[in-house]
Amino acid sequence: MGIQRAYPDLGKCLYFDLASGTHCVFYELQNKKLNWIWYVNQPEPEVKGASVTMKVSSDMIQNMHEEADKVWIPELVKVIKETKDPFLNFIYDSDPLEKIFWDNVVLVGDAAHPTTPHCLRSTNMSILDAAVLGKCLEKWGAEKVESSLEEYQFNRLPVTSEQVLHARRLGRVKQGLVVPDREPFDPKSATPEDSKEELLQRNTPFFNDVPLLAPASIPTSI
Ligand SMILES: Cc1cc2nc3c(=O)[nH]c(=O)nc-3n(C[C@H](O)[C@H](O)[C@H](O)COP(=O)(O)OP(=O)(O)OC[C@H]3O[C@@H](n4cnc5c(N)ncnc54)[C@H](O)[C@@H]3O)c2cc1C
């Protein structure tokens, strides 16, 4: 009830809470559960093994609770403190690739465009890859796999590349990090005009209108 009072649109939206040099996102799931993520800047960790998800020690949890008291409002702190087994996930992305197929090998999803989660697009991007790839294979048939893959790449690569770079930039802005063409963002000194457009989720490229196949959808060399 406390968190519902503090964030009255919970259940109808995602909340992004911004503080100096950090931010968190949280939203309600089914069955009265809350999902929350707290983004923390830190030096690049040394990843051991194949997983980027790490269990955390009780000392780290204690430290997080103390930090939360300094940064977030009590209602959110309560949720953080009552969460059993919080975990740490390293976040990586990758510069957009120039190609996402070679002969009859093709990349889809995170393999094609690992992205930071700041635009909340990752799964959506993967599903759209599959949808477009399916349409291209259907259009060209088994005889012309290369044409299918060329058309898939032609349609998806520009879209996902823009989305990856936008997510990277949005994350850096919200975390108060340096971005090339603006002053570091601090919500305490920012004006609504200063930050509104740039931070809105719906300004993610292709947020509402991802073309499944562009009308003139294939380079003429094929
Ligand atoms: C903690 C966390 C939270 C996330 N939250 C969200 C969210 O809220 N919304 C969102 O949109 N996205 C979220 N994502 C991202 C989302 O999970 C991925 O973008 C999505 O799963 C990518 O789908 P994929 O099929 O490309 O890759 P994956 O789901 O990673 O699937 C790849 C599969 O390949 C298998 N595999 C790997 N290597 C081999 C091999 N050599 N041989 C055979 N199989 C292999 C793996 O086991 C895995 O099953 C989150 C990711 C993490 C880690």
PDB file of C-alpha atoms and ligand atoms in Angstrom:
ATOM      1  CA  MET A   1       0.000   0.000   0.000  1.00  0.00           C
ATOM      2  CA  GLY A   2       2.887   2.335   0.801  1.00  0.00           C
ATOM      3  CA  ILE A   3       4.520   1.959  -2.571  1.00  0.00           C
ATOM      4  CA  GLN A   4       1.171   2.265  -4.348  1.00  0.00           C
ATOM      5  CA  ARG A   5       0.630   5.569  -2.569  1.00  0.00           C
ATOM      6  CA  ALA A   6       4.093   6.828  -3.456  1.00  0.00           C
ATOM      7  CA  TYR A   7       3.852   5.710  -7.088  1.00  0.00           C
ATOM      8  CA  PRO A   8       0.102   5.873  -7.840  1.00  0.00           C
ATOM      9  CA  ASP A   9       0.310   4.643 -11.438  1.00  0.00           C
ATOM     10  CA  LEU A  10       2.023   1.418 -10.458  1.00  0.00           C
ATOM     11  CA  GLY A  11       0.383  -1.410 -12.393  1.00  0.00           C
ATOM     12  CA  LYS A  12      -0.292   0.847 -15.365  1.00  0.00           C
ATOM     13  CA  CYS A  13       3.244   1.857 -16.293  1.00  0.00           C
ATOM     14  CA  LEU A  14       6.921   1.466 -15.621  1.00  0.00           C
ATOM     15  CA  TYR A  15       8.427   3.881 -13.132  1.00  0.00           C
ATOM     16  CA  PHE A  16      11.918   5.238 -13.627  1.00  0.00           C
ATOM     17  CA  ASP A  17      13.247   6.936 -10.525  1.00  0.00           C
ATOM     18  CA  LEU A  18      16.231   9.163 -11.234  1.00  0.00           C
ATOM     19  CA  ALA A  19      18.877  10.271  -8.734  1.00  0.00           C
ATOM     20  CA  SER A  20      22.319  11.798  -9.185  1.00  0.00           C
ATOM     21  CA  GLY A  21      24.485   9.345 -11.132  1.00  0.00           C
ATOM     22  CA  THR A  22      22.060   6.472 -10.762  1.00  0.00           C
ATOM     23  CA  HIS A  23      18.523   5.389 -11.534  1.00  0.00           C
ATOM     24  CA  CYS A  24      16.179   2.525 -10.953  1.00  0.00           C
ATOM     25  CA  VAL A  25      13.215   1.073 -12.783  1.00  0.00           C
ATOM     26  CA  PHE A  26      10.353  -0.847 -11.276  1.00  0.00           C
ATOM     27  CA  TYR A  27       6.945  -2.102 -12.227  1.00  0.00           C
ATOM     28  CA  GLU A  28       4.239  -4.386 -11.039  1.00  0.00           C
ATOM     29  CA  LEU A  29       4.046  -7.954 -12.288  1.00  0.00           C
ATOM     30  CA  GLN A  30       1.113 -10.304 -12.036  1.00  0.00           C
ATOM     31  CA  ASN A  31       0.177 -11.661  -8.602  1.00  0.00           C
ATOM     32  CA  LYS A  32       1.148  -8.499  -6.777  1.00  0.00           C
ATOM     33  CA  LYS A  33       4.851  -8.894  -7.403  1.00  0.00           C
ATOM     34  CA  LEU A  34       7.219  -6.037  -8.107  1.00  0.00           C
ATOM     35  CA  ASN A  35      10.223  -6.163 -10.386  1.00  0.00           C
ATOM     36  CA  TRP A  36      12.949  -3.631  -9.647  1.00  0.00           C
ATOM     37  CA  ILE A  37      16.380  -2.933 -11.053  1.00  0.00           C
ATOM     38  CA  TRP A  38      18.907  -0.505  -9.602  1.00  0.00           C
ATOM     39  CA  TYR A  39      21.596   0.587 -12.034  1.00  0.00           C
ATOM     40  CA  VAL A  40      24.990   1.131 -10.457  1.00  0.00           C
ATOM     41  CA  ASN A  41      28.074   2.471 -12.239  1.00  0.00           C
ATOM     42  CA  GLN A  42      31.190   0.507 -11.462  1.00  0.00           C
ATOM     43  CA  PRO A  43      34.506  -0.442 -13.078  1.00  0.00           C
ATOM     44  CA  GLU A  44      34.191  -3.226 -15.602  1.00  0.00           C
ATOM     45  CA  PRO A  45      34.180  -6.451 -13.590  1.00  0.00           C
ATOM     46  CA  GLU A  46      36.267  -9.474 -14.358  1.00  0.00           C
ATOM     47  CA  VAL A  47      33.698 -12.022 -15.471  1.00  0.00           C
ATOM     48  CA  LYS A  48      34.553 -15.582 -14.560  1.00  0.00           C
ATOM     49  CA  GLY A  49      32.734 -18.342 -16.413  1.00  0.00           C
ATOM     50  CA  ALA A  50      29.991 -17.828 -18.978  1.00  0.00           C
ATOM     51  CA  SER A  51      27.328 -16.151 -16.862  1.00  0.00           C
ATOM     52  CA  VAL A  52      26.917 -12.431 -16.366  1.00  0.00           C
ATOM     53  CA  THR A  53      24.545 -13.006 -13.450  1.00  0.00           C
ATOM     54  CA  MET A  54      26.175 -13.152 -10.030  1.00  0.00           C
ATOM     55  CA  LYS A  55      24.972 -14.105  -6.576  1.00  0.00           C
ATOM     56  CA  VAL A  56      25.770 -11.488  -3.982  1.00  0.00           C
ATOM     57  CA  SER A  57      27.155 -11.852  -0.468  1.00  0.00           C
ATOM     58  CA  SER A  58      25.267 -10.746   2.635  1.00  0.00           C
ATOM     59  CA  ASP A  59      27.819  -7.925   3.026  1.00  0.00           C
ATOM     60  CA  MET A  60      26.965  -6.626  -0.437  1.00  0.00           C
ATOM     61  CA  ILE A  61      23.256  -6.790   0.358  1.00  0.00           C
ATOM     62  CA  GLN A  62      23.830  -4.921   3.597  1.00  0.00           C
ATOM     63  CA  ASN A  63      25.830  -2.291   1.732  1.00  0.00           C
ATOM     64  CA  MET A  64      23.049  -1.949  -0.855  1.00  0.00           C
ATOM     65  CA  HIS A  65      20.464  -1.419   1.897  1.00  0.00           C
ATOM     66  CA  GLU A  66      22.582   1.323   3.441  1.00  0.00           C
ATOM     67  CA  GLU A  67      23.032   3.016   0.075  1.00  0.00           C
ATOM     68  CA  ALA A  68      19.313   2.709  -0.662  1.00  0.00           C
ATOM     69  CA  ASP A  69      18.528   4.594   2.545  1.00  0.00           C
ATOM     70  CA  LYS A  70      20.616   7.494   1.225  1.00  0.00           C
ATOM     71  CA  VAL A  71      19.183   7.577  -2.294  1.00  0.00           C
ATOM     72  CA  TRP A  72      15.555   6.390  -2.525  1.00  0.00           C
ATOM     73  CA  ILE A  73      12.335   7.239  -0.765  1.00  0.00           C
ATOM     74  CA  PRO A  74      11.389   5.008   2.202  1.00  0.00           C
ATOM     75  CA  GLU A  75       8.635   3.159   0.306  1.00  0.00           C
ATOM     76  CA  LEU A  76      11.060   2.000  -2.359  1.00  0.00           C
ATOM     77  CA  VAL A  77      13.739   1.230   0.214  1.00  0.00           C
ATOM     78  CA  LYS A  78      11.248  -1.024   1.991  1.00  0.00           C
ATOM     79  CA  VAL A  79      10.654  -3.009  -1.199  1.00  0.00           C
ATOM     80  CA  ILE A  80      14.405  -3.300  -1.778  1.00  0.00           C
ATOM     81  CA  LYS A  81      15.000  -4.472   1.791  1.00  0.00           C
ATOM     82  CA  GLU A  82      12.194  -7.020   1.662  1.00  0.00           C
ATOM     83  CA  THR A  83      13.461  -8.586  -1.560  1.00  0.00           C
ATOM     84  CA  LYS A  84      14.880 -12.035  -0.893  1.00  0.00           C
ATOM     85  CA  ASP A  85      17.953 -13.042  -2.902  1.00  0.00           C
ATOM     86  CA  PRO A  86      18.648  -9.949  -4.995  1.00  0.00           C
ATOM     87  CA  PHE A  87      21.293 -10.630  -7.635  1.00  0.00           C
ATOM     88  CA  LEU A  88      23.803  -8.675  -9.667  1.00  0.00           C
ATOM     89  CA  ASN A  89      23.758  -8.653 -13.435  1.00  0.00           C
ATOM     90  CA  PHE A  90      26.599  -7.149 -15.439  1.00  0.00           C
ATOM     91  CA  ILE A  91      25.374  -5.147 -18.384  1.00  0.00           C
ATOM     92  CA  TYR A  92      27.142  -5.201 -21.701  1.00  0.00           C
ATOM     93  CA  ASP A  93      26.260  -4.190 -25.193  1.00  0.00           C
ATOM     94  CA  SER A  94      28.225  -4.283 -28.375  1.00  0.00           C
ATOM     95  CA  ASP A  95      28.793  -1.871 -31.244  1.00  0.00           C
ATOM     96  CA  PRO A  96      26.381  -2.675 -34.071  1.00  0.00           C
ATOM     97  CA  LEU A  97      27.752  -5.258 -36.467  1.00  0.00           C
ATOM     98  CA  GLU A  98      28.154  -4.565 -40.164  1.00  0.00           C
ATOM     99  CA  LYS A  99      26.759  -7.961 -41.115  1.00  0.00           C
ATOM    100  CA  ILE A 100      24.457 -10.443 -39.432  1.00  0.00           C
ATOM    101  CA  PHE A 101      24.715 -13.302 -41.907  1.00  0.00           C
ATOM    102  CA  TRP A 102      27.498 -15.193 -43.619  1.00  0.00           C
ATOM    103  CA  ASP A 103      26.642 -17.845 -46.232  1.00  0.00           C
ATOM    104  CA  ASN A 104      23.800 -19.769 -44.622  1.00  0.00           C
ATOM    105  CA  VAL A 105      24.640 -18.743 -41.035  1.00  0.00           C
ATOM    106  CA  VAL A 106      22.472 -15.986 -39.622  1.00  0.00           C
ATOM    107  CA  LEU A 107      22.320 -14.196 -36.274  1.00  0.00           C
ATOM    108  CA  VAL A 108      19.103 -13.277 -34.487  1.00  0.00           C
ATOM    109  CA  GLY A 109      18.335 -11.828 -31.070  1.00  0.00           C
ATOM    110  CA  ASP A 110      21.020 -11.024 -28.536  1.00  0.00           C
ATOM    111  CA  ALA A 111      23.635 -12.762 -30.681  1.00  0.00           C
ATOM    112  CA  ALA A 112      22.979 -10.205 -33.432  1.00  0.00           C
ATOM    113  CA  HIS A 113      22.628  -7.108 -31.271  1.00  0.00           C
ATOM    114  CA  PRO A 114      23.359  -7.358 -27.551  1.00  0.00           C
ATOM    115  CA  THR A 115      21.887  -4.205 -26.060  1.00  0.00           C
ATOM    116  CA  THR A 116      21.680  -2.550 -22.689  1.00  0.00           C
ATOM    117  CA  PRO A 117      18.223  -2.839 -21.120  1.00  0.00           C
ATOM    118  CA  HIS A 118      17.537   0.897 -20.939  1.00  0.00           C
ATOM    119  CA  CYS A 119      14.975   0.900 -23.737  1.00  0.00           C
ATOM    120  CA  LEU A 120      13.401  -2.379 -22.585  1.00  0.00           C
ATOM    121  CA  ARG A 121      13.505  -3.617 -26.144  1.00  0.00           C
ATOM    122  CA  SER A 122      15.689  -6.715 -26.093  1.00  0.00           C
ATOM    123  CA  THR A 123      13.105  -9.469 -26.277  1.00  0.00           C
ATOM    124  CA  ASN A 124      10.948  -7.435 -28.598  1.00  0.00           C
ATOM    125  CA  MET A 125      13.926  -7.020 -30.943  1.00  0.00           C
ATOM    126  CA  SER A 126      14.583 -10.765 -30.878  1.00  0.00           C
ATOM    127  CA  ILE A 127      10.970 -11.628 -31.658  1.00  0.00           C
ATOM    128  CA  LEU A 128      10.887  -9.156 -34.521  1.00  0.00           C
ATOM    129  CA  ASP A 129      14.084 -10.659 -35.927  1.00  0.00           C
ATOM    130  CA  ALA A 130      12.380 -14.030 -35.987  1.00  0.00           C
ATOM    131  CA  ALA A 131       9.220 -12.609 -37.573  1.00  0.00           C
ATOM    132  CA  VAL A 132      11.131 -10.807 -40.328  1.00  0.00           C
ATOM    133  CA  LEU A 133      13.441 -13.748 -40.953  1.00  0.00           C
ATOM    134  CA  GLY A 134      10.397 -16.012 -41.281  1.00  0.00           C
ATOM    135  CA  LYS A 135       8.764 -13.660 -43.761  1.00  0.00           C
ATOM    136  CA  CYS A 136      11.941 -13.424 -45.824  1.00  0.00           C
ATOM    137  CA  LEU A 137      12.403 -17.192 -45.940  1.00  0.00           C
ATOM    138  CA  GLU A 138       8.759 -17.613 -46.901  1.00  0.00           C
ATOM    139  CA  LYS A 139       9.096 -15.009 -49.664  1.00  0.00           C
ATOM    140  CA  TRP A 140      12.248 -16.387 -51.279  1.00  0.00           C
ATOM    141  CA  GLY A 141      11.830 -20.108 -50.542  1.00  0.00           C
ATOM    142  CA  ALA A 142      14.414 -22.768 -49.873  1.00  0.00           C
ATOM    143  CA  GLU A 143      16.141 -22.250 -53.208  1.00  0.00           C
ATOM    144  CA  LYS A 144      17.155 -18.687 -52.446  1.00  0.00           C
ATOM    145  CA  VAL A 145      18.329 -18.685 -48.864  1.00  0.00           C
ATOM    146  CA  GLU A 146      20.992 -16.060 -49.547  1.00  0.00           C
ATOM    147  CA  SER A 147      18.393 -13.615 -50.902  1.00  0.00           C
ATOM    148  CA  SER A 148      16.249 -14.253 -47.811  1.00  0.00           C
ATOM    149  CA  LEU A 149      19.126 -13.526 -45.489  1.00  0.00           C
ATOM    150  CA  GLU A 150      20.164 -10.441 -47.431  1.00  0.00           C
ATOM    151  CA  GLU A 151      16.629  -9.087 -47.179  1.00  0.00           C
ATOM    152  CA  TYR A 152      16.445  -9.944 -43.485  1.00  0.00           C
ATOM    153  CA  GLN A 153      19.690  -8.085 -42.851  1.00  0.00           C
ATOM    154  CA  PHE A 154      18.600  -5.157 -45.021  1.00  0.00           C
ATOM    155  CA  ASN A 155      15.434  -4.758 -42.952  1.00  0.00           C
ATOM    156  CA  ARG A 156      16.633  -5.475 -39.446  1.00  0.00           C
ATOM    157  CA  LEU A 157      20.203  -4.212 -39.206  1.00  0.00           C
ATOM    158  CA  PRO A 158      19.451  -0.457 -39.515  1.00  0.00           C
ATOM    159  CA  VAL A 159      16.591  -0.749 -36.998  1.00  0.00           C
ATOM    160  CA  THR A 160      18.419  -2.744 -34.336  1.00  0.00           C
ATOM    161  CA  SER A 161      21.632  -0.713 -34.762  1.00  0.00           C
ATOM    162  CA  GLU A 162      19.790   2.504 -34.002  1.00  0.00           C
ATOM    163  CA  GLN A 163      18.022   0.928 -31.038  1.00  0.00           C
ATOM    164  CA  VAL A 164      21.258  -0.427 -29.539  1.00  0.00           C
ATOM    165  CA  LEU A 165      22.976   2.965 -29.796  1.00  0.00           C
ATOM    166  CA  HIS A 166      19.947   4.778 -28.390  1.00  0.00           C
ATOM    167  CA  ALA A 167      19.745   2.393 -25.405  1.00  0.00           C
ATOM    168  CA  ARG A 168      23.451   2.925 -24.739  1.00  0.00           C
ATOM    169  CA  ARG A 169      23.067   6.692 -24.842  1.00  0.00           C
ATOM    170  CA  LEU A 170      19.910   6.701 -22.701  1.00  0.00           C
ATOM    171  CA  GLY A 171      21.632   4.558 -20.083  1.00  0.00           C
ATOM    172  CA  ARG A 172      24.672   6.824 -19.993  1.00  0.00           C
ATOM    173  CA  VAL A 173      22.500   9.950 -19.690  1.00  0.00           C
ATOM    174  CA  LYS A 174      20.396   8.509 -16.867  1.00  0.00           C
ATOM    175  CA  GLN A 175      23.521   7.344 -15.057  1.00  0.00           C
ATOM    176  CA  GLY A 176      25.003  10.845 -15.227  1.00  0.00           C
ATOM    177  CA  LEU A 177      27.880   9.616 -17.406  1.00  0.00           C
ATOM    178  CA  VAL A 178      29.628  11.563 -20.132  1.00  0.00           C
ATOM    179  CA  VAL A 179      27.959  11.601 -23.536  1.00  0.00           C
ATOM    180  CA  PRO A 180      29.569  13.418 -26.450  1.00  0.00           C
ATOM    181  CA  ASP A 181      27.088  16.209 -27.130  1.00  0.00           C
ATOM    182  CA  ARG A 182      25.513  17.151 -23.810  1.00  0.00           C
ATOM    183  CA  GLU A 183      26.427  18.045 -20.265  1.00  0.00           C
ATOM    184  CA  PRO A 184      26.226  15.172 -17.770  1.00  0.00           C
ATOM    185  CA  PHE A 185      22.608  14.853 -16.655  1.00  0.00           C
ATOM    186  CA  ASP A 186      21.669  15.471 -13.041  1.00  0.00           C
ATOM    187  CA  PRO A 187      17.955  15.219 -12.215  1.00  0.00           C
ATOM    188  CA  LYS A 188      18.414  17.623  -9.314  1.00  0.00           C
ATOM    189  CA  SER A 189      19.425  20.490 -11.584  1.00  0.00           C
ATOM    190  CA  ALA A 190      17.656  19.441 -14.814  1.00  0.00           C
ATOM    191  CA  THR A 191      14.598  21.327 -16.035  1.00  0.00           C
ATOM    192  CA  PRO A 192      11.657  19.434 -17.572  1.00  0.00           C
ATOM    193  CA  GLU A 193      12.505  20.952 -20.958  1.00  0.00           C
ATOM    194  CA  ASP A 194      16.095  19.937 -20.573  1.00  0.00           C
ATOM    195  CA  SER A 195      15.404  16.277 -20.127  1.00  0.00           C
ATOM    196  CA  LYS A 196      11.876  15.404 -21.134  1.00  0.00           C
ATOM    197  CA  GLU A 197      12.155  14.501 -24.791  1.00  0.00           C
ATOM    198  CA  GLU A 198      15.425  12.728 -24.475  1.00  0.00           C
ATOM    199  CA  LEU A 199      14.409  10.535 -21.577  1.00  0.00           C
ATOM    200  CA  LEU A 200      10.970   9.487 -22.744  1.00  0.00           C
ATOM    201  CA  GLN A 201      10.734   5.804 -23.456  1.00  0.00           C
ATOM    202  CA  ARG A 202       8.487   6.362 -26.437  1.00  0.00           C
ATOM    203  CA  ASN A 203      11.256   8.273 -28.180  1.00  0.00           C
ATOM    204  CA  THR A 204      13.165   5.054 -28.650  1.00  0.00           C
ATOM    205  CA  PRO A 205      13.711   4.670 -32.398  1.00  0.00           C
ATOM    206  CA  PHE A 206      11.034   2.499 -34.022  1.00  0.00           C
ATOM    207  CA  PHE A 207       9.105   2.331 -30.744  1.00  0.00           C
ATOM    208  CA  ASN A 208       5.698   1.975 -32.391  1.00  0.00           C
ATOM    209  CA  ASP A 209       6.357   1.391 -36.035  1.00  0.00           C
ATOM    210  CA  VAL A 210       8.893  -1.290 -36.787  1.00  0.00           C
ATOM    211  CA  PRO A 211       8.481  -2.246 -40.447  1.00  0.00           C
ATOM    212  CA  LEU A 212       8.172  -6.017 -40.829  1.00  0.00           C
ATOM    213  CA  LEU A 213       9.363  -5.684 -44.401  1.00  0.00           C
ATOM    214  CA  ALA A 214      10.135  -2.381 -46.079  1.00  0.00           C
ATOM    215  CA  PRO A 215       8.146  -1.912 -49.329  1.00  0.00           C
ATOM    216  CA  ALA A 216      11.227  -1.676 -51.552  1.00  0.00           C
ATOM    217  CA  SER A 217      12.809  -4.128 -49.341  1.00  0.00           C
ATOM    218  CA  ILE A 218      15.850  -5.459 -51.066  1.00  0.00           C
ATOM    219  CA  PRO A 219      19.009  -4.049 -52.572  1.00  0.00           C
ATOM    220  CA  THR A 220      18.851  -4.076 -56.375  1.00  0.00           C
ATOM    221  CA  SER A 221      22.068  -6.061 -56.702  1.00  0.00           C
ATOM    222  CA  ILE A 222      20.197  -9.251 -55.795  1.00  0.00           C
TER     223      ILE A 222
HETATM  224  C1  LIG B   1      18.380 -10.566 -15.793  1.00  0.00           C
HETATM  225  C2  LIG B   1      17.816 -10.227 -17.151  1.00  0.00           C
HETATM  226  C3  LIG B   1      16.611  -9.537 -17.239  1.00  0.00           C
HETATM  227  C4  LIG B   1      16.064  -9.231 -18.476  1.00  0.00           C
HETATM  228  N1  LIG B   1      14.877  -8.561 -18.529  1.00  0.00           N
HETATM  229  C5  LIG B   1      14.350  -8.276 -19.720  1.00  0.00           C
HETATM  230  C6  LIG B   1      13.099  -7.600 -19.801  1.00  0.00           C
HETATM  231  O1  LIG B   1      12.473  -7.268 -18.785  1.00  0.00           O
HETATM  232  N2  LIG B   1      12.592  -7.318 -21.028  1.00  0.00           N
HETATM  233  C7  LIG B   1      13.266  -7.658 -22.157  1.00  0.00           C
HETATM  234  O2  LIG B   1      12.767  -7.404 -23.260  1.00  0.00           O
HETATM  235  N3  LIG B   1      14.435  -8.319 -22.125  1.00  0.00           N
HETATM  236  C8  LIG B   1      14.994  -8.615 -20.939  1.00  0.00           C
HETATM  237  N4  LIG B   1      16.196  -9.285 -20.899  1.00  0.00           N
HETATM  238  C9  LIG B   1      16.878  -9.610 -22.155  1.00  0.00           C
HETATM  239  C10 LIG B   1      16.267 -10.851 -22.791  1.00  0.00           C
HETATM  240  O3  LIG B   1      16.343 -11.921 -21.869  1.00  0.00           O
HETATM  241  C11 LIG B   1      17.074 -11.198 -24.054  1.00  0.00           C
HETATM  242  O4  LIG B   1      17.152 -10.068 -24.894  1.00  0.00           O
HETATM  243  C12 LIG B   1      16.405 -12.323 -24.817  1.00  0.00           C
HETATM  244  O5  LIG B   1      16.314 -13.470 -23.993  1.00  0.00           O
HETATM  245  C13 LIG B   1      17.223 -12.649 -26.062  1.00  0.00           C
HETATM  246  O6  LIG B   1      16.697 -13.782 -26.668  1.00  0.00           O
HETATM  247  P1  LIG B   1      17.636 -14.707 -27.524  1.00  0.00           P
HETATM  248  O7  LIG B   1      16.772 -15.821 -27.987  1.00  0.00           O
HETATM  249  O8  LIG B   1      18.346 -13.889 -28.549  1.00  0.00           O
HETATM  250  O9  LIG B   1      18.776 -15.207 -26.540  1.00  0.00           O
HETATM  251  P2  LIG B   1      18.649 -16.120 -25.253  1.00  0.00           P
HETATM  252  O10 LIG B   1      17.304 -16.000 -24.601  1.00  0.00           O
HETATM  253  O11 LIG B   1      19.875 -15.835 -24.448  1.00  0.00           O
HETATM  254  O12 LIG B   1      18.711 -17.584 -25.857  1.00  0.00           O
HETATM  255  C14 LIG B   1      19.921 -18.144 -26.301  1.00  0.00           C
HETATM  256  C15 LIG B   1      19.821 -19.640 -26.017  1.00  0.00           C
HETATM  257  O13 LIG B   1      20.928 -20.297 -26.642  1.00  0.00           O
HETATM  258  C16 LIG B   1      21.437 -21.250 -25.743  1.00  0.00           C
HETATM  259  N5  LIG B   1      22.831 -21.503 -26.102  1.00  0.00           N
HETATM  260  C17 LIG B   1      23.910 -20.706 -25.895  1.00  0.00           C
HETATM  261  N6  LIG B   1      25.008 -21.285 -26.367  1.00  0.00           N
HETATM  262  C18 LIG B   1      24.631 -22.457 -26.923  1.00  0.00           C
HETATM  263  C19 LIG B   1      25.321 -23.489 -27.596  1.00  0.00           C
HETATM  264  N7  LIG B   1      26.631 -23.444 -27.816  1.00  0.00           N
HETATM  265  N8  LIG B   1      24.604 -24.545 -28.035  1.00  0.00           N
HETATM  266  C20 LIG B   1      23.263 -24.618 -27.854  1.00  0.00           C
HETATM  267  N9  LIG B   1      22.547 -23.655 -27.211  1.00  0.00           N
HETATM  268  C21 LIG B   1      23.237 -22.606 -26.759  1.00  0.00           C
HETATM  269  C22 LIG B   1      21.262 -20.622 -24.375  1.00  0.00           C
HETATM  270  O14 LIG B   1      21.280 -21.603 -23.355  1.00  0.00           O
HETATM  271  C23 LIG B   1      19.889 -19.969 -24.528  1.00  0.00           C
HETATM  272  O15 LIG B   1      18.841 -20.830 -24.211  1.00  0.00           O
HETATM  273  C24 LIG B   1      16.752  -9.611 -19.663  1.00  0.00           C
HETATM  274  C25 LIG B   1      17.974 -10.314 -19.574  1.00  0.00           C
HETATM  275  C26 LIG B   1      18.498 -10.617 -18.335  1.00  0.00           C
HETATM  276  C27 LIG B   1      19.801 -11.389 -18.274  1.00  0.00           C
END
